């Protein structure tokens, strides 16, 4: 990455790059396990987001890669940070004109603080968009530099904050990674994640005195899931539950821009905003995560979703009209071996009653279709994931940063097998 020009950036520096401007007294840092859908993109709404969080979002300045290039707010990418070079300060991230889900999550969080009058709080953004990466690359001993880069960034940020007398905390770690692992066995993904995540938690505990809470965007299928294993969505969902994490949203409900998997900057903003909404609800003491249960008796199956108080099931029946229509999402996205005779949601409650065509059906899926939706694009060339359901929780809110859009609460997708009447998730 080319040298970054620090002139005109407000910041506070230990290396004489700028005069100290300590506009905040506390900062948050957020480690990220990221994929290409997290790669920062140019987006016109970035200016509005930056304005809403003005002088509250920074990046760690002064680090260099092994080739000697000074790293800007987008980090080292797939290069390795030279750990013989120390950081010299924090620079304002205003004026970059870029968004990513992680960036938007942090900017929206800072904007919310500003609304509440907490302008002395700020965040540090970091590197988070890497195409084609596997979760093992965040393990320190892996040949990939991603884990080592992140750890060094955390350490240098902590050291600088201590020098400046700024309180630095690490309340969350963000998982939005895994589409490239669509053919990785779920148990293998889980084992690699646990190793990488344990290293991150231990580092955070050592540096900041507390372990961050896991926030997850469960990865979604690309537009053609035929022949793909796709065990990672179920693995990520269960990892979030086991770690007392927050399942912020599911990638499968967001538009795809390139007949593959990648979103536009506009969509990245919606994902990041939804993450901030989820975290703000949890911090306020409200329920966020939606779990599910499956009860079978012969051909009759009841799927129940744990919604929030006052929330019911709702349908967005036109969701796939421009992307293949209802034929790509029969029975609200439920599928069973031998077929489904009927699917009846309780619109005033939280359950869906299924009648299977075969009482001896061996498997059940929800929003986990194996289908090719590659050619199903709208007039703008956008598509949607092959994993589909029109069912959502009824609580929704207007987007702050994307006019005309809303934030939604998707239900958890799943797949599993029946052993008699017992359902075993995969």
XYZ file of C-alpha atoms in Angstrom:
426
model
C 0.000 0.000 0.000
C 1.316 3.449 -0.863
C 2.467 5.860 1.803
C -0.367 7.668 3.497
C -0.245 11.435 3.606
C -1.025 12.519 7.173
C -1.177 16.229 6.411
C -4.447 17.795 7.429
C -5.487 14.792 9.560
C -6.531 15.633 13.092
C -4.938 13.252 15.549
C -2.666 12.901 18.489
C 0.850 11.604 17.987
C 3.791 10.367 19.972
C 6.123 10.763 17.024
C 5.810 14.435 16.196
C 3.730 13.886 13.058
C 1.063 16.241 14.343
C 0.482 18.334 17.434
C -1.444 16.402 20.105
C -5.199 16.869 19.764
C -6.755 14.636 22.424
C -10.381 15.102 21.376
C -11.481 11.887 23.117
C -10.652 10.403 26.500
C -11.573 6.817 25.725
C -11.329 4.585 22.664
C -12.607 1.174 21.636
C -10.767 -1.257 19.392
C -12.454 -4.137 17.553
C -10.576 -7.169 16.200
C -12.181 -8.585 13.053
C -12.163 -11.938 11.313
C -13.048 -10.573 7.879
C -13.641 -11.650 4.308
C -13.946 -9.855 0.987
C -17.495 -8.712 1.817
C -15.802 -6.611 4.509
C -13.434 -4.910 2.057
C -13.922 -1.123 2.332
C -15.642 0.368 -0.719
C -16.186 3.889 -1.951
C -19.701 4.984 -0.991
C -21.382 8.388 -1.196
C -23.139 7.957 2.150
C -19.737 7.655 3.851
C -19.644 11.450 4.222
C -22.920 11.432 6.166
C -21.708 8.606 8.368
C -18.417 10.365 9.062
C -20.231 13.623 9.867
C -22.497 11.834 12.342
C -19.397 10.548 14.170
C -17.051 13.482 13.567
C -13.743 13.420 15.444
C -14.634 10.129 17.122
C -13.177 7.535 14.734
C -9.412 7.025 14.393
C -6.870 4.615 12.961
C -3.459 3.610 14.307
C -0.769 5.612 12.513
C 2.904 4.939 11.845
C 2.923 1.197 11.141
C 4.721 -0.069 8.030
C 4.673 -3.290 6.059
C 7.733 -5.411 5.310
C 8.335 -3.399 2.119
C 8.539 -0.194 4.134
C 5.237 1.324 3.012
C 3.442 3.423 5.592
C 0.026 1.944 6.371
C -3.079 4.044 6.105
C -6.503 3.343 7.609
C -7.016 0.320 5.323
C -4.053 -1.473 6.857
C -1.568 -3.914 5.354
C -4.047 -6.054 3.439
C -2.413 -9.429 2.805
C 1.063 -8.009 3.416
C 2.862 -8.483 6.707
C 3.368 -5.660 9.188
C 6.981 -4.999 10.129
C 6.955 -5.527 13.894
C 10.261 -3.731 14.285
C 8.424 -0.480 13.476
C 6.269 1.065 16.179
C 3.140 3.148 15.742
C 3.377 6.868 16.456
C -0.197 8.017 17.002
C -3.853 7.903 16.208
C -5.154 9.760 13.174
C -8.697 10.789 12.361
C -10.390 8.444 9.885
C -12.646 11.228 8.616
C -12.522 11.948 4.885
C -11.763 8.436 3.646
C -15.060 8.123 1.768
C -15.159 4.373 2.337
C -17.462 2.011 4.153
C -17.395 -1.635 5.168
C -19.691 -3.548 7.532
C -17.073 -3.313 10.297
C -16.371 0.384 9.636
C -20.088 1.223 9.549
C -20.693 -0.755 12.725
C -18.054 1.345 14.494
C -19.025 4.684 12.919
C -22.709 4.085 13.708
C -21.756 3.226 17.270
C -19.809 6.480 17.612
C -22.684 8.427 16.026
C -25.026 6.962 18.627
C -22.661 8.086 21.364
C -22.684 11.590 19.888
C -26.491 11.574 19.930
C -26.292 10.697 23.614
C -23.749 13.441 24.319
C -20.851 11.016 24.814
C -18.485 12.794 22.440
C -15.426 11.908 24.537
C -15.753 8.283 23.394
C -14.233 7.069 20.139
C -13.305 3.993 18.148
C -10.260 2.696 16.267
C -10.859 1.134 12.860
C -8.536 -1.461 11.373
C -7.836 -3.854 8.520
C -10.764 -6.225 7.859
C -11.400 -7.053 4.179
C -9.529 -10.029 2.749
C -10.758 -12.056 -0.219
C -10.593 -15.845 -0.229
C -9.350 -16.235 3.335
C -9.810 -19.214 5.661
C -10.317 -18.822 9.404
C -7.024 -20.631 10.189
C -5.201 -17.589 8.782
C -5.943 -15.755 12.039
C -3.923 -18.341 13.984
C -0.572 -16.810 14.922
C 1.476 -19.781 13.728
C -0.185 -19.878 10.291
C 1.948 -18.805 7.298
C -0.621 -16.062 6.614
C 0.154 -12.761 8.397
C -3.485 -11.911 9.212
C -3.507 -13.085 12.817
C -0.065 -11.686 13.597
C -0.938 -8.360 11.992
C -4.078 -8.045 14.060
C -2.333 -8.926 17.296
C 0.464 -6.412 16.678
C -2.095 -3.721 15.833
C -3.878 -4.439 19.118
C -0.632 -4.271 21.076
C 0.594 -1.054 19.479
C -2.796 0.610 19.931
C -2.790 -0.374 23.601
C 0.740 0.921 24.087
C -0.071 4.279 22.486
C -3.302 4.700 24.420
C -1.413 4.092 27.649
C 1.207 6.698 26.690
C -1.506 9.243 25.918
C -3.482 8.494 29.087
C -6.477 7.401 27.006
C -8.648 4.541 28.238
C -8.715 1.776 25.613
C -11.176 -1.105 25.742
C -12.079 -4.037 23.504
C -15.727 -4.944 24.158
C -16.395 -6.800 20.878
C -14.728 -8.996 18.280
C -16.453 -9.196 14.887
C -16.876 -12.385 12.826
C -17.967 -11.852 9.213
C -15.938 -14.528 7.450
C -16.562 -17.866 5.881
C -18.107 -17.687 2.415
C -14.785 -18.782 0.948
C -14.949 -21.753 3.331
C -18.203 -23.009 1.792
C -16.712 -26.472 1.267
C -14.908 -26.659 4.606
C -16.286 -29.309 6.957
C -18.087 -27.655 9.851
C -16.058 -29.443 12.529
C -12.839 -28.300 10.853
C -14.055 -24.699 10.683
C -15.055 -24.833 14.348
C -11.677 -26.199 15.435
C -9.737 -23.537 13.511
C -12.036 -20.783 14.752
C -11.658 -21.863 18.378
C -7.869 -21.787 18.088
C -7.786 -18.349 16.444
C -10.465 -16.923 18.715
C -8.816 -18.208 21.891
C -5.608 -16.443 20.881
C -7.551 -13.221 20.289
C -9.392 -13.486 23.609
C -6.172 -14.154 25.498
C -4.481 -11.153 23.866
C -7.440 -8.891 24.654
C -7.564 -10.123 28.240
C -3.860 -9.391 28.640
C -4.017 -5.947 27.030
C -7.401 -4.655 28.167
C -8.313 -6.725 31.217
C -11.439 -8.259 29.694
C -12.422 -10.622 26.895
C -14.493 -9.158 24.038
C -17.942 -10.497 23.183
C -18.380 -12.173 19.813
C -20.597 -10.370 17.263
C -21.453 -12.458 14.201
C -22.788 -11.870 10.710
C -23.474 -15.467 9.694
C -22.051 -16.021 6.237
C -24.463 -16.589 3.378
C -24.474 -18.756 0.303
C -23.434 -17.267 -2.986
C -25.931 -17.267 -5.847
C -25.241 -20.887 -6.821
C -25.082 -23.316 -3.918
C -25.453 -26.517 -5.952
C -22.659 -28.902 -5.037
C -21.423 -26.748 -2.146
C -21.177 -28.124 1.389
C -22.084 -24.905 3.230
C -21.709 -26.232 6.754
C -20.204 -22.932 7.889
C -23.489 -21.040 8.492
C -24.645 -23.650 11.008
C -21.186 -23.781 12.554
C -21.021 -19.997 12.966
C -24.511 -19.825 14.449
C -23.696 -22.467 17.065
C -20.321 -20.879 17.826
C -22.104 -17.619 18.565
C -24.533 -19.392 20.906
C -21.780 -21.310 22.685
C -19.683 -18.170 23.213
C -22.641 -16.110 24.472
C -22.242 -14.028 21.342
C -24.576 -11.787 19.392
C -25.916 -13.048 16.057
C -26.350 -9.601 14.574
C -27.748 -10.684 11.199
C -27.454 -13.174 8.326
C -25.653 -12.284 5.113
C -28.165 -14.240 3.018
C -30.863 -11.525 3.302
C -28.752 -8.789 1.668
C -28.388 -7.947 -2.014
C -25.446 -9.304 -3.999
C -23.912 -6.979 -6.562
C -21.824 -9.217 -8.805
C -23.579 -12.545 -9.521
C -21.337 -14.069 -6.859
C -21.467 -12.935 -3.214
C -20.190 -9.372 -2.861
C -22.364 -6.418 -1.740
C -22.313 -2.768 -2.768
C -21.154 -0.097 -0.349
C -24.805 0.778 0.230
C -25.512 -2.781 1.328
C -22.401 -2.831 3.502
C -23.818 0.166 5.349
C -27.068 -1.695 6.011
C -25.155 -4.694 7.370
C -23.027 -2.521 9.658
C -26.034 -0.526 10.841
C -27.843 -3.738 11.713
C -24.838 -4.851 13.762
C -24.919 -1.605 15.727
C -28.678 -1.994 16.248
C -28.138 -5.517 17.607
C -25.376 -4.441 19.984
C -27.295 -1.385 21.195
C -30.295 -3.584 22.047
C -28.151 -6.036 23.990
C -26.390 -3.209 25.841
C -29.829 -1.859 26.784
C -30.689 -5.216 28.342
C -33.009 -6.377 25.570
C -33.160 -9.772 23.895
C -31.689 -9.941 20.395
C -30.670 -13.449 19.320
C -33.307 -15.578 17.618
C -32.955 -19.288 18.327
C -35.086 -22.137 17.022
C -36.451 -25.531 18.039
C -37.910 -28.384 15.997
C -40.554 -30.791 17.358
C -41.747 -33.698 15.191
C -44.620 -36.115 15.625
C -45.030 -38.338 12.610
C -45.656 -36.119 9.593
C -46.334 -33.038 11.716
C -43.448 -30.701 12.564
C -43.536 -27.514 14.619
C -40.644 -25.101 14.201
C -40.567 -22.436 16.892
C -38.446 -19.284 16.849
C -37.593 -17.422 20.068
C -38.669 -13.888 19.188
C -38.508 -10.766 21.331
C -41.353 -9.695 23.657
C -44.093 -8.232 21.470
C -42.560 -9.565 18.258
C -44.282 -11.992 15.896
C -43.480 -13.709 12.634
C -43.888 -11.642 9.500
C -43.406 -12.290 5.787
C -41.820 -10.195 3.079
C -43.652 -11.935 0.215
C -42.135 -9.846 -2.585
C -38.540 -10.225 -1.421
C -37.459 -12.425 -4.334
C -39.764 -11.115 -7.066
C -36.835 -9.677 -9.019
C -34.537 -12.610 -8.245
C -36.352 -15.739 -9.399
C -39.607 -15.275 -7.539
C -41.555 -17.604 -5.275
C -40.321 -20.747 -7.059
C -36.934 -20.217 -5.394
C -38.506 -20.021 -1.929
C -41.407 -22.479 -1.691
C -43.044 -23.100 1.701
C -41.394 -19.974 3.142
C -37.999 -21.593 2.602
C -38.661 -24.908 4.377
C -37.640 -28.111 2.615
C -37.914 -31.749 3.713
C -37.069 -35.120 2.244
C -40.082 -36.247 0.232
C -41.551 -32.747 0.143
C -43.827 -30.591 2.285
C -47.603 -30.805 2.068
C -48.273 -27.526 3.876
C -46.466 -24.803 5.833
C -48.575 -22.584 8.080
C -46.963 -19.751 10.083
C -48.679 -18.363 13.162
C -48.718 -14.671 12.253
C -49.620 -13.721 15.822
C -46.963 -15.920 17.342
C -43.550 -17.474 16.769
C -44.119 -20.893 15.184
C -44.550 -22.560 11.804
C -46.509 -25.813 11.501
C -45.357 -28.135 8.731
C -47.088 -31.205 7.386
C -44.562 -33.437 5.654
C -45.485 -35.662 2.714
C -43.604 -38.470 4.410
C -43.638 -39.218 8.135
C -40.295 -40.963 7.636
C -38.545 -37.941 6.106
C -34.836 -38.122 6.887
C -33.957 -34.415 6.773
C -35.295 -30.871 7.139
C -33.833 -27.575 5.911
C -34.786 -23.935 6.370
C -33.294 -21.159 4.231
C -30.556 -23.534 3.178
C -31.548 -24.399 -0.399
C -29.242 -26.059 -2.894
C -30.113 -24.122 -6.041
C -28.642 -22.141 -8.894
C -29.858 -18.528 -8.875
C -27.009 -17.239 -10.991
C -29.169 -15.952 -13.845
C -31.813 -14.433 -11.541
C -30.773 -10.781 -11.533
C -32.796 -7.578 -11.439
C -32.525 -4.683 -13.902
C -29.464 -3.354 -12.036
C -27.673 -6.694 -12.242
C -28.125 -7.460 -8.545
C -28.900 -10.935 -7.238
C -29.501 -12.607 -3.872
C -28.161 -15.628 -2.025
C -29.385 -19.097 -2.979
C -30.332 -19.560 0.714
C -33.782 -17.973 1.017
C -36.776 -17.375 3.269
C -39.415 -14.666 3.268
C -39.980 -15.075 7.038
C -38.587 -12.505 9.490
C -39.166 -11.271 13.002
C -41.581 -8.355 12.923
C -39.364 -5.812 14.697
C -37.786 -3.491 12.150
C -36.398 0.025 11.989
C -35.623 2.706 9.433
C -32.035 2.985 8.270
C -30.319 6.145 9.420
C -27.782 6.262 6.615
C -29.505 4.677 3.586
C -32.667 6.627 2.688
C -35.694 4.495 1.893
C -34.253 1.308 3.411
C -35.120 -0.553 6.591
C -33.201 -2.851 8.912
C -34.684 -6.314 9.461
C -34.400 -9.277 11.823
C -33.916 -12.476 9.772
C -34.723 -15.859 11.263
C -31.875 -18.371 11.684
C -31.429 -20.740 8.765
C -30.638 -24.362 9.548
C -30.459 -27.885 8.256
C -30.492 -31.237 10.036
C -31.556 -34.860 10.092
C -34.370 -36.755 11.757
C -33.740 -39.840 13.845
C -37.309 -40.984 14.251
C -38.969 -37.851 15.611
C -35.732 -36.386 17.004
C -34.198 -33.519 15.009
C -30.389 -33.352 14.964
C -28.987 -30.029 13.604
C -26.029 -30.227 11.240
